[in-house]
Coordinates of C-alpha atoms in Angstrom, one line a residue:
Chain A
M28 CA -93.1 139.1 91.5
R29 CA -89.4 138.2 91.6
L30 CA -88.6 134.8 93.1
M31 CA -85.8 132.5 94.0
I32 CA -86.1 128.8 94.4
A33 CA -84.1 126.2 96.4
E34 CA -85.2 122.6 95.7
D35 CA -82.9 119.6 95.3
S36 CA -85.0 117.6 92.9
T37 CA -84.1 118.8 89.4
L38 CA -87.4 117.7 87.9
L39 CA -89.4 119.7 90.4
R40 CA -87.1 122.7 90.3
E41 CA -87.5 122.9 86.5
G42 CA -91.3 122.4 86.8
L43 CA -91.6 125.2 89.4
V44 CA -89.5 127.6 87.3
R45 CA -91.6 126.9 84.2
L46 CA -94.9 127.3 86.1
L47 CA -93.8 130.6 87.7
V48 CA -92.5 132.0 84.4
E49 CA -95.7 131.0 82.6
E50 CA -97.7 132.9 85.2
G51 CA -95.7 136.0 84.4
N52 CA -93.2 136.0 87.3
M53 CA -89.5 136.5 87.2
V54 CA -87.3 133.7 88.6
L55 CA -84.0 135.3 89.6
G56 CA -82.4 131.9 90.4
A57 CA -83.1 128.3 91.1
F58 CA -80.7 126.3 93.2
G59 CA -80.1 122.7 94.4
D60 CA -79.2 123.6 97.9
A61 CA -79.7 126.3 100.6
D62 CA -76.1 127.5 100.7
L63 CA -76.1 128.6 97.0
L64 CA -79.4 130.4 97.6
L65 CA -78.0 132.3 100.6
E66 CA -74.9 133.3 98.6
E67 CA -77.1 134.7 95.9
M68 CA -79.4 136.4 98.4
A69 CA -76.4 138.4 99.6
V70 CA -76.1 139.8 96.1
R71 CA -79.7 140.5 95.2
R72 CA -83.1 140.3 96.9
P73 CA -86.2 138.6 95.5
D74 CA -89.7 139.4 96.8
I75 CA -90.2 135.7 97.7
V76 CA -88.1 132.7 98.3
V77 CA -89.5 129.2 97.9
L78 CA -87.5 126.5 99.8
D79 CA -87.8 122.8 100.2
I80 CA -87.1 121.8 103.8
R81 CA -85.2 118.6 103.0
M82 CA -82.1 119.3 101.0
P83 CA -78.5 118.1 100.7
P84 CA -76.1 117.5 102.4
T85 CA -78.0 115.9 105.3
H86 CA -81.6 115.8 103.9
T87 CA -83.0 116.9 107.2
D88 CA -83.9 120.5 107.9
E89 CA -81.4 122.6 105.8
G90 CA -84.2 124.5 104.1
L91 CA -85.9 125.4 107.3
R92 CA -82.6 126.7 108.8
A93 CA -82.0 128.8 105.7
A94 CA -85.6 130.1 105.9
L95 CA -85.1 131.2 109.5
E96 CA -81.9 132.9 108.6
I97 CA -83.6 134.8 105.7
R98 CA -86.4 135.8 108.1
E99 CA -83.9 137.2 110.4
R100 CA -81.5 138.9 108.0
W101 CA -84.0 140.1 105.4
P102 CA -87.4 140.4 107.0
E103 CA -88.8 142.2 103.9
V104 CA -88.4 139.0 101.8
G105 CA -91.3 136.6 101.8
V106 CA -90.5 132.9 102.6
L107 CA -92.6 130.0 101.5
V108 CA -91.4 126.6 102.8
L109 CA -92.3 123.3 101.3
S110 CA -92.4 120.4 103.7
Q111 CA -92.3 116.7 103.2
H112 CA -94.4 115.8 106.2
I113 CA -96.2 118.0 108.6
E114 CA -93.8 119.0 111.4
R115 CA -95.5 121.0 114.0
N116 CA -92.1 121.9 115.4
Y117 CA -91.0 123.4 112.0
A118 CA -94.2 125.3 111.5
A119 CA -94.0 126.7 115.0
Q120 CA -90.4 127.8 114.5
L121 CA -91.2 129.5 111.3
L122 CA -94.2 131.4 112.7
A123 CA -92.5 132.1 116.0
S124 CA -91.3 135.6 115.1
S125 CA -94.2 136.8 113.1
A126 CA -96.9 135.6 110.8
E127 CA -96.2 138.0 108.0
R128 CA -94.8 137.2 104.6
V129 CA -94.5 133.5 105.5
G130 CA -95.9 130.3 104.2
Y131 CA -95.6 126.6 105.2
L132 CA -97.1 124.2 102.7
L133 CA -97.0 120.5 102.2
K134 CA -94.9 119.7 99.2
D135 CA -97.8 117.9 97.6
R136 CA -99.7 121.1 97.5
V137 CA -97.5 122.3 94.6
A138 CA -99.3 119.8 92.5
Q139 CA -102.5 121.7 93.2
V140 CA -101.3 124.5 91.0
E141 CA -104.0 127.0 91.8
E142 CA -103.7 126.6 95.6
F143 CA -99.9 126.9 95.3
L144 CA -100.1 130.1 93.3
D145 CA -102.8 131.5 95.6
A146 CA -100.5 130.8 98.6
L147 CA -97.7 132.6 96.9
E148 CA -99.9 135.6 96.3
R149 CA -100.9 135.8 99.9
V150 CA -97.3 135.6 101.1
H151 CA -96.4 138.3 98.6
A152 CA -99.2 140.5 99.8
G153 CA -97.7 140.3 103.3
G154 CA -99.9 137.6 104.7
A155 CA -99.4 134.0 105.8
A156 CA -100.2 130.8 104.0
I157 CA -100.4 127.7 106.2
D158 CA -101.4 124.4 104.7
P159 CA -104.9 123.5 105.9
E160 CA -103.6 120.0 106.5
V161 CA -101.0 121.3 108.9
V162 CA -103.6 123.0 111.1
R163 CA -105.9 120.1 111.0
Q164 CA -103.2 117.6 112.0
L165 CA -101.9 119.9 114.8
V166 CA -105.4 120.1 116.2
I167 CA -105.8 116.4 116.0
R168 CA -102.6 115.9 117.9
T169 CA -103.5 118.2 120.6
T170 CA -107.1 117.1 121.2
H171 CA -106.6 113.4 120.3
S172 CA -109.8 113.6 118.3
D173 CA -110.4 115.2 115.0
P174 CA -111.8 118.6 115.9
L175 CA -113.3 118.8 112.4
T176 CA -115.8 116.2 113.4
R177 CA -117.2 118.7 115.9
L178 CA -117.5 121.4 113.2
T179 CA -120.2 121.8 110.7
P180 CA -119.1 121.5 107.0
R181 CA -119.5 125.3 106.7
E182 CA -117.4 125.9 109.8
R183 CA -114.8 123.5 108.4
T184 CA -114.4 125.4 105.2
V185 CA -114.2 128.6 107.2
L186 CA -111.5 127.2 109.4
E187 CA -109.5 126.0 106.4
A188 CA -109.7 129.4 104.8
L189 CA -108.7 131.0 108.1
A190 CA -105.8 128.6 108.6
Q191 CA -104.5 129.4 105.2
G192 CA -104.2 133.0 106.2
H193 CA -107.2 134.6 104.5
T194 CA -108.8 137.7 105.9
N195 CA -112.4 137.7 107.0
T196 CA -113.3 139.7 103.8
A197 CA -111.5 137.3 101.6
I198 CA -113.2 134.3 103.3
A199 CA -116.6 136.0 102.7
Q200 CA -115.7 136.4 99.1
K201 CA -114.3 133.0 98.7
L202 CA -117.3 131.2 100.2
H203 CA -119.9 133.6 98.9
I204 CA -121.3 134.5 102.3
S205 CA -121.7 137.7 104.2
L206 CA -119.0 139.1 106.4
S207 CA -121.1 138.9 109.5
A208 CA -121.7 135.2 108.7
V209 CA -118.0 134.7 108.6
E210 CA -117.5 136.4 111.9
K211 CA -120.3 134.3 113.5
N212 CA -118.8 131.1 112.2
L213 CA -115.4 132.1 113.5
N214 CA -116.7 132.8 117.0
T215 CA -118.3 129.3 117.0
I216 CA -115.0 127.7 115.8
F217 CA -113.0 129.5 118.5
D218 CA -115.5 128.4 121.1
K219 CA -115.4 124.8 119.9
L220 CA -111.6 124.8 119.8
E221 CA -111.4 126.7 123.1
L222 CA -109.6 129.6 121.6
S223 CA -110.1 133.2 122.6
H224 CA -110.9 135.3 119.6
T225 CA -108.2 137.8 118.7
I226 CA -108.3 140.4 115.9
G227 CA -105.9 140.4 113.0
Y228 CA -105.5 137.3 110.9
S229 CA -101.8 136.9 111.5
R230 CA -102.3 136.9 115.2
R231 CA -105.1 134.5 114.7
I232 CA -102.9 131.9 113.1
L233 CA -100.3 132.5 115.8
A234 CA -103.0 132.0 118.4
V235 CA -104.0 128.8 116.8
L236 CA -100.4 127.5 116.7
R237 CA -99.5 128.8 120.1
Y238 CA -102.5 127.1 121.6
L239 CA -101.6 123.9 119.8
E240 CA -98.0 124.1 121.0
S241 CA -99.1 124.3 124.6
Chain B
M29 CA -39.9 71.5 141.0
F30 CA -38.3 74.5 139.3
G31 CA -41.3 76.5 140.4
L32 CA -41.0 75.5 144.0
L33 CA -37.3 76.2 144.0
Y34 CA -37.9 79.6 142.3
F35 CA -40.4 80.6 144.8
L36 CA -38.4 79.4 147.7
V37 CA -35.2 81.1 146.6
V38 CA -36.6 84.3 145.1
G39 CA -39.5 84.5 147.5
T40 CA -37.1 84.4 150.5
A41 CA -34.9 87.0 148.9
L42 CA -37.6 89.4 147.9
G43 CA -40.1 88.6 150.6
P44 CA -38.8 91.2 153.1
L45 CA -38.7 93.8 150.4
L46 CA -42.4 93.3 149.7
L47 CA -43.1 94.5 153.2
W48 CA -41.7 98.0 152.5
P49 CA -43.9 100.3 150.5
F50 CA -40.8 101.8 148.7
T51 CA -39.4 98.6 147.4
R52 CA -42.7 96.8 147.1
T53 CA -43.4 97.6 143.4
R54 CA -39.9 96.8 142.2
A55 CA -39.7 93.6 144.2
R56 CA -43.1 92.6 142.9
G57 CA -42.0 93.4 139.4
G58 CA -38.9 91.3 139.7
L59 CA -40.9 88.4 141.2
M60 CA -43.5 88.6 138.4
A61 CA -40.9 88.8 135.6
G62 CA -39.4 85.6 136.8
A63 CA -42.8 84.0 137.2
R64 CA -43.7 85.1 133.7
R65 CA -40.6 83.5 132.3
L66 CA -41.4 80.3 134.1
T67 CA -44.9 80.3 132.7
T68 CA -43.6 80.9 129.2
L69 CA -41.4 77.9 129.6
E70 CA -44.4 75.9 130.7
R71 CA -46.4 77.2 127.7
T72 CA -43.6 76.1 125.4
R73 CA -43.5 72.7 127.1
R74 CA -47.2 72.2 126.5
S75 CA -46.8 73.3 122.8
V76 CA -43.8 71.2 122.1
F77 CA -44.7 68.0 124.0
F78 CA -48.5 68.0 123.7
G79 CA -49.0 70.0 120.5
D80 CA -51.3 72.5 122.3
R81 CA -52.3 75.6 120.2
F82 CA -52.7 78.8 122.2
P83 CA -53.8 82.1 120.8
G84 CA -50.7 84.2 120.2
H85 CA -51.6 87.5 121.8
Y86 CA -53.5 86.3 124.8
E87 CA -53.1 88.6 127.7
V88 CA -52.6 86.8 131.1
S89 CA -53.1 88.7 134.3
D90 CA -50.5 88.5 137.1
Q91 CA -53.1 86.9 139.4
K92 CA -53.7 84.2 136.8
I93 CA -49.9 83.5 136.5
L94 CA -49.4 83.1 140.2
R95 CA -52.4 80.9 140.5
Y96 CA -51.2 78.8 137.7
L97 CA -47.7 78.4 139.1
A98 CA -49.1 77.5 142.5
V99 CA -51.4 74.8 141.1
R100 CA -48.6 73.7 138.8
I101 CA -46.1 73.3 141.7
L102 CA -48.7 71.2 143.5
T103 CA -49.4 69.0 140.5
G104 CA -45.7 68.7 139.8
L105 CA -45.0 67.5 143.3
V106 CA -47.9 65.0 143.2
C107 CA -46.7 63.9 139.8
G108 CA -43.2 63.3 141.3
V109 CA -44.7 61.2 144.1
V110 CA -46.8 59.1 141.6
I111 CA -43.8 58.5 139.4
A112 CA -41.7 57.5 142.4
L113 CA -44.4 55.0 143.4
L114 CA -44.3 53.6 139.9
I115 CA -40.5 53.1 140.0
F116 CA -40.8 51.6 143.5
G117 CA -43.5 49.2 142.1
L118 CA -41.2 48.2 139.3
V119 CA -38.3 47.5 141.7
L120 CA -40.6 45.3 143.8
V121 CA -41.6 43.4 140.6
G122 CA -38.0 42.9 139.8
L123 CA -37.3 41.5 143.3
L124 CA -40.4 39.2 143.0
V125 CA -39.2 37.9 139.6
R126 CA -35.8 37.3 141.1
G127 CA -37.3 35.4 144.0
I128 CA -39.4 33.2 141.6
L129 CA -36.3 32.4 139.5
Q130 CA -34.4 31.4 142.7
G131 CA -37.4 29.2 143.5
G132 CA -38.2 31.1 146.7
P133 CA -41.9 32.0 147.4
R134 CA -44.9 29.7 147.0
W135 CA -47.2 30.0 144.0
H136 CA -50.2 31.3 146.1
N137 CA -47.9 33.9 147.6
V138 CA -46.9 35.0 144.1
L139 CA -50.5 35.2 142.9
G140 CA -51.4 37.4 145.9
Q141 CA -48.5 39.7 145.1
M142 CA -49.5 39.9 141.5
V143 CA -53.1 40.8 142.3
L144 CA -52.0 43.4 144.7
G145 CA -49.4 44.8 142.3
G146 CA -51.9 44.9 139.5
V147 CA -54.4 46.9 141.5
L148 CA -51.7 49.4 142.7
L149 CA -50.3 49.7 139.1
F150 CA -53.8 50.5 137.8
L151 CA -54.3 53.2 140.5
D152 CA -50.9 54.6 139.8
L153 CA -51.5 54.8 136.0
Q154 CA -55.0 56.3 136.7
G155 CA -53.3 58.9 138.8
L156 CA -50.8 59.7 136.0
Y157 CA -53.6 60.0 133.5
S158 CA -55.7 62.3 135.7
L159 CA -52.6 64.5 136.4
A160 CA -52.0 64.8 132.6
R161 CA -55.6 65.9 132.1
L162 CA -55.4 68.4 135.0
D163 CA -52.1 69.7 133.5
A164 CA -53.8 70.3 130.2
R165 CA -56.8 71.9 131.8
I166 CA -54.9 74.4 133.9
A167 CA -52.6 75.3 130.9
H168 CA -55.7 76.1 128.9
E169 CA -57.2 78.1 131.7
C170 CA -54.1 80.2 131.9
F171 CA -52.8 80.4 128.3
G172 CA -55.8 80.3 126.2
P173 CA -59.5 80.8 126.1
S174 CA -61.2 78.6 128.6
E175 CA -64.6 77.1 128.1
R176 CA -66.2 80.1 129.8
E177 CA -64.1 82.5 127.8
L178 CA -65.2 80.9 124.6
L179 CA -68.9 81.1 125.6
R180 CA -68.4 84.7 126.6
R181 CA -66.9 85.4 123.2
R182 CA -69.8 83.7 121.4
I183 CA -72.3 85.8 123.3
D184 CA -70.4 89.0 122.5
E185 CA -70.4 87.9 118.9
L186 CA -74.1 87.3 118.9
A187 CA -74.9 90.5 120.6
T188 CA -72.8 92.4 118.1
S189 CA -74.3 90.7 115.1
R190 CA -77.8 91.2 116.5
F191 CA -77.1 94.9 116.9
A192 CA -75.7 95.1 113.4
V193 CA -78.7 93.4 112.0
V194 CA -81.0 96.0 113.6
Q195 CA -78.8 98.7 112.2
A196 CA -78.8 97.2 108.8
V197 CA -82.6 97.0 108.8
D198 CA -82.8 100.6 109.7
A199 CA -80.3 101.6 107.0
E200 CA -82.4 99.6 104.6
R201 CA -85.5 101.4 105.6
R202 CA -83.8 104.7 105.3
R203 CA -82.8 103.8 101.8
I204 CA -86.3 102.8 100.8
E205 CA -87.7 106.0 102.3
R206 CA -85.1 108.0 100.3
D207 CA -86.0 106.0 97.2
L208 CA -89.7 106.8 97.6
H209 CA -89.2 110.4 98.6
D210 CA -86.5 111.5 96.2
G211 CA -87.8 109.5 93.3
I212 CA -91.5 108.6 93.2
Q213 CA -92.9 111.4 95.3
Q214 CA -91.1 114.2 93.5
R215 CA -92.0 112.8 90.2
L216 CA -95.7 112.6 91.2
V217 CA -95.7 116.2 92.3
A218 CA -94.0 117.2 89.1
L219 CA -96.7 115.2 87.2
G220 CA -99.4 117.1 89.1
M221 CA -97.7 120.3 88.2
L222 CA -97.6 119.4 84.5
L223 CA -101.3 118.6 84.5
G224 CA -102.1 121.7 86.5
R225 CA -100.1 123.8 83.9
A226 CA -101.9 122.1 81.1
R227 CA -105.3 123.0 82.5
R228 CA -104.3 126.6 83.0
G229 CA -102.7 126.7 79.5
R230 CA -103.7 129.7 77.5
D231 CA -103.4 128.1 74.1
P232 CA -104.5 124.5 73.2
E233 CA -101.2 123.7 71.5
Q234 CA -99.2 124.3 74.6
A235 CA -101.8 122.4 76.7
D236 CA -101.4 119.5 74.3
A237 CA -97.6 119.4 74.6
L238 CA -97.9 119.5 78.4
L239 CA -100.4 116.6 78.4
G240 CA -98.0 114.7 76.2
Q241 CA -95.2 115.3 78.7
A242 CA -97.4 114.3 81.6
H243 CA -98.3 111.1 79.9
Q244 CA -94.6 110.3 79.4
E245 CA -93.9 111.2 83.0
S246 CA -96.6 108.8 84.2
Q247 CA -94.9 106.0 82.3
D248 CA -91.5 106.8 83.8
I249 CA -93.0 106.9 87.3
L250 CA -94.5 103.4 86.8
A251 CA -91.1 102.1 85.6
E252 CA -89.4 103.7 88.6
L253 CA -92.0 102.3 91.0
R254 CA -91.3 98.8 89.6
E255 CA -87.6 99.3 90.2
V256 CA -88.1 100.5 93.8
T257 CA -90.3 97.6 94.8
W258 CA -87.8 95.2 93.3
R259 CA -85.1 96.8 95.3
V260 CA -87.1 96.5 98.4
Y261 CA -87.7 92.7 97.9
P262 CA -87.3 90.8 94.7
S263 CA -90.6 88.8 94.6
A264 CA -89.0 86.4 92.0
L265 CA -87.0 85.0 94.9
D266 CA -90.1 83.5 96.5
S267 CA -91.8 82.4 93.3
L268 CA -88.9 81.4 91.0
G269 CA -85.9 80.8 93.3
L270 CA -82.4 82.2 93.6
Q271 CA -81.1 81.3 90.1
E272 CA -84.0 83.2 88.4
A273 CA -83.7 86.2 90.7
L274 CA -80.0 86.4 90.0
G275 CA -80.7 86.2 86.3
G276 CA -82.9 89.3 86.8
V277 CA -79.9 91.1 88.5
S278 CA -77.7 90.5 85.4
E279 CA -80.5 91.6 83.1
R280 CA -80.9 94.9 84.8
C281 CA -77.2 95.6 85.1
D282 CA -75.6 98.0 82.6
I283 CA -72.4 96.0 82.2
P284 CA -72.2 92.3 81.1
V285 CA -72.5 89.8 84.0
R286 CA -71.2 86.3 83.7
M287 CA -73.2 84.0 86.0
E288 CA -72.1 80.5 87.1
F289 CA -74.6 78.8 89.3
D290 CA -73.8 75.4 90.6
V291 CA -76.3 74.5 93.3
R292 CA -78.4 71.4 93.3
G293 CA -81.4 71.0 95.6
P294 CA -83.2 73.6 97.7
L295 CA -81.5 76.1 100.0
P296 CA -82.9 77.7 103.2
Q297 CA -84.8 80.8 102.4
S298 CA -82.7 83.1 104.6
V299 CA -79.5 81.9 102.8
E300 CA -81.1 82.5 99.4
T301 CA -82.1 86.0 100.4
A302 CA -78.7 86.8 101.8
A303 CA -76.9 85.4 98.7
Y304 CA -79.2 87.4 96.5
F305 CA -78.5 90.7 98.2
V306 CA -74.7 90.0 98.3
V307 CA -74.8 89.6 94.5
S308 CA -77.2 92.4 93.7
E309 CA -75.4 94.9 95.9
S310 CA -72.0 94.0 94.7
V311 CA -73.0 94.0 91.1
T312 CA -74.7 97.4 91.5
N313 CA -71.5 98.8 93.2
A314 CA -69.4 97.4 90.4
S315 CA -71.4 99.0 87.7
K316 CA -71.9 102.3 89.5
H317 CA -68.6 103.0 91.2
S318 CA -65.8 100.9 89.9
R319 CA -65.8 101.7 86.2
A320 CA -65.8 98.0 85.6
T321 CA -66.6 96.6 82.1
A322 CA -67.5 93.1 83.2
V323 CA -68.5 91.3 86.3
S324 CA -68.4 87.6 87.0
V325 CA -70.6 85.9 89.6
R326 CA -70.1 82.4 91.0
V327 CA -72.5 80.7 93.3
E328 CA -71.5 77.2 94.5
L329 CA -72.5 74.8 97.2
H330 CA -69.4 73.3 99.0
G331 CA -70.9 70.7 101.3
R332 CA -73.0 72.6 103.8
V333 CA -71.6 76.0 102.8
L334 CA -72.9 78.2 100.0
A335 CA -70.0 80.2 98.5
V336 CA -70.9 83.4 96.7
Q337 CA -68.2 85.2 94.8
V338 CA -68.5 88.4 92.8
Q339 CA -65.5 89.8 90.9
D340 CA -65.2 92.8 88.7
N341 CA -62.4 94.2 86.6
G342 CA -62.9 97.7 87.9
N343 CA -60.4 100.0 89.6
G344 CA -61.0 98.7 93.1
G345 CA -60.8 100.9 96.3
A346 CA -64.2 99.7 97.6
N347 CA -64.7 100.7 101.2
P348 CA -65.6 97.7 103.3
S349 CA -67.0 99.9 106.1
G350 CA -69.2 101.8 103.7
S351 CA -72.9 101.6 104.4
G352 CA -73.7 99.2 101.6
L353 CA -71.0 96.7 102.4
S354 CA -71.3 96.9 106.1
G355 CA -75.0 96.2 105.7
L356 CA -74.2 93.1 103.7
R357 CA -71.6 92.0 106.3
S358 CA -74.3 92.2 109.0
R359 CA -76.7 90.3 106.9
V360 CA -74.2 87.6 106.3
A361 CA -73.0 87.6 110.0
A362 CA -76.5 87.1 111.2
L363 CA -76.4 83.7 109.5
D364 CA -73.0 82.9 111.0
G365 CA -71.4 83.5 107.6
V366 CA -68.4 85.6 106.7
L367 CA -67.9 88.3 104.1
H368 CA -64.5 89.1 102.6
V369 CA -63.9 92.3 100.6
D370 CA -60.7 92.4 98.7
S371 CA -60.4 95.6 96.8
P372 CA -56.9 97.0 96.3
A373 CA -56.5 100.3 94.6
G374 CA -56.4 99.7 90.9
G375 CA -58.6 96.6 91.3
P376 CA -59.9 94.0 90.8
T377 CA -62.5 93.9 93.5
T378 CA -63.5 90.5 94.8
I379 CA -66.3 90.0 97.3
T380 CA -66.8 86.6 98.8
A381 CA -69.5 85.4 101.1
E382 CA -69.6 82.0 102.8
L383 CA -73.1 81.2 104.1
P384 CA -73.6 78.0 106.2
C385 CA -76.8 76.2 105.3
A386 CA -77.6 75.0 108.8

């Protein structure tokens, strides 16, 4: 895939470029701030953009605003946002329009190289990649108790896979269980989290987030 | 007397005009202008004869001036009466002495007169003394900060410095957060990536090179972590004292630092900490922004005040209201100290802090 990167830490930017190139991807450009990235985007389009949320000049939400702009102007481009901390507000803003070709990962996730590359693949395939930690924290904040304590270990892994944007089939493959077992697990999870079960994984993530926002 | 005359004459002349709305403002303006001139005269009198010092640009309201003049007229009249009594007493004494010389009155008569005269003289002098005191007090009430004004100012000052301290603490925390986030955390993520890449490496040679890089990176992270924790709080300050901690500052600085430390005996901890940060912040600024090639630091104890001076030979132009220096100023102000920044364009920059060791 063809990528662009916006990340203000030189060390990390270089690391990302190297990693992506080693994996056989093409990096069209790597920039230290969002403005340069947007300028370049006007000239040529990558398949995916990876952005850090906190970038100069104010080190607050430059990356997020650029990501929202890209989603609006070039919806065919996948956007993967790296966040310092879990901000439910940011995640919700990013997923507000649609849960396609979008990812919201904790920055530390990049160090888990496999997971990061996997998330990129999912965004590239038109899906969503939400950091499992994000969903978990959002649920905790809403229910004031860790919902995962009410889930069996199996259900927990299923939820994590679901939150990351995997399809039922992918979850079944990933966990080496049957598709019907996945569906059964999901029904129990939605019951325990008081969610109505909707079909289509992007809408499922949206449903999770929407519920958590309320 | 003048005041009374002024109000009698001008008041009579302008009084009727004050009753008409059209002429009121102008009449009042004229009245006040004269009153202000009178008070200026009074102020000069206090300064010249009594050596009072009043703040130069002290704004006095009209109401205050009129009240002052009214009180001053009253005290002036009373003062006149008291002085007249004194003169009258002196005349009586003269008459008495003349009577004695002519061999007139009896001795017990003279004694009675003397006792009575003495008591009256005492009362009269006491009256004069009180009037002088009153005069000084009303002058201070009108022309300069009164006791209450001074207290109010002190409270304002404390409120401001307290607010500034809270802000400085927040700024400090923001800086620490930035240090950890921009430095340590990014580096750790990069380290994780190096290791991840090494594990995915197709050929062992490349994996080995990546591991070597990761190892180096971990060393660098440790060094940076040490730096960051030291910037948060230099632990040497508690264990080894100010002089040692300052020695650490000059060791870590890129440009040569000449240190003169002349303090005998212990200092309060808050003063030590403030002095440390004044020096370390100023030295850091000098080496980072001023293109200086040398810095000299002097720390001396003058009586109960610790004087800290940091001077560099750089190109000046330090901004006293920048975040670093204003943070220092708040830190110093919280201890009732003062911080001076003298940094003309072209240099040199001198930063002086005076810290009272209460």
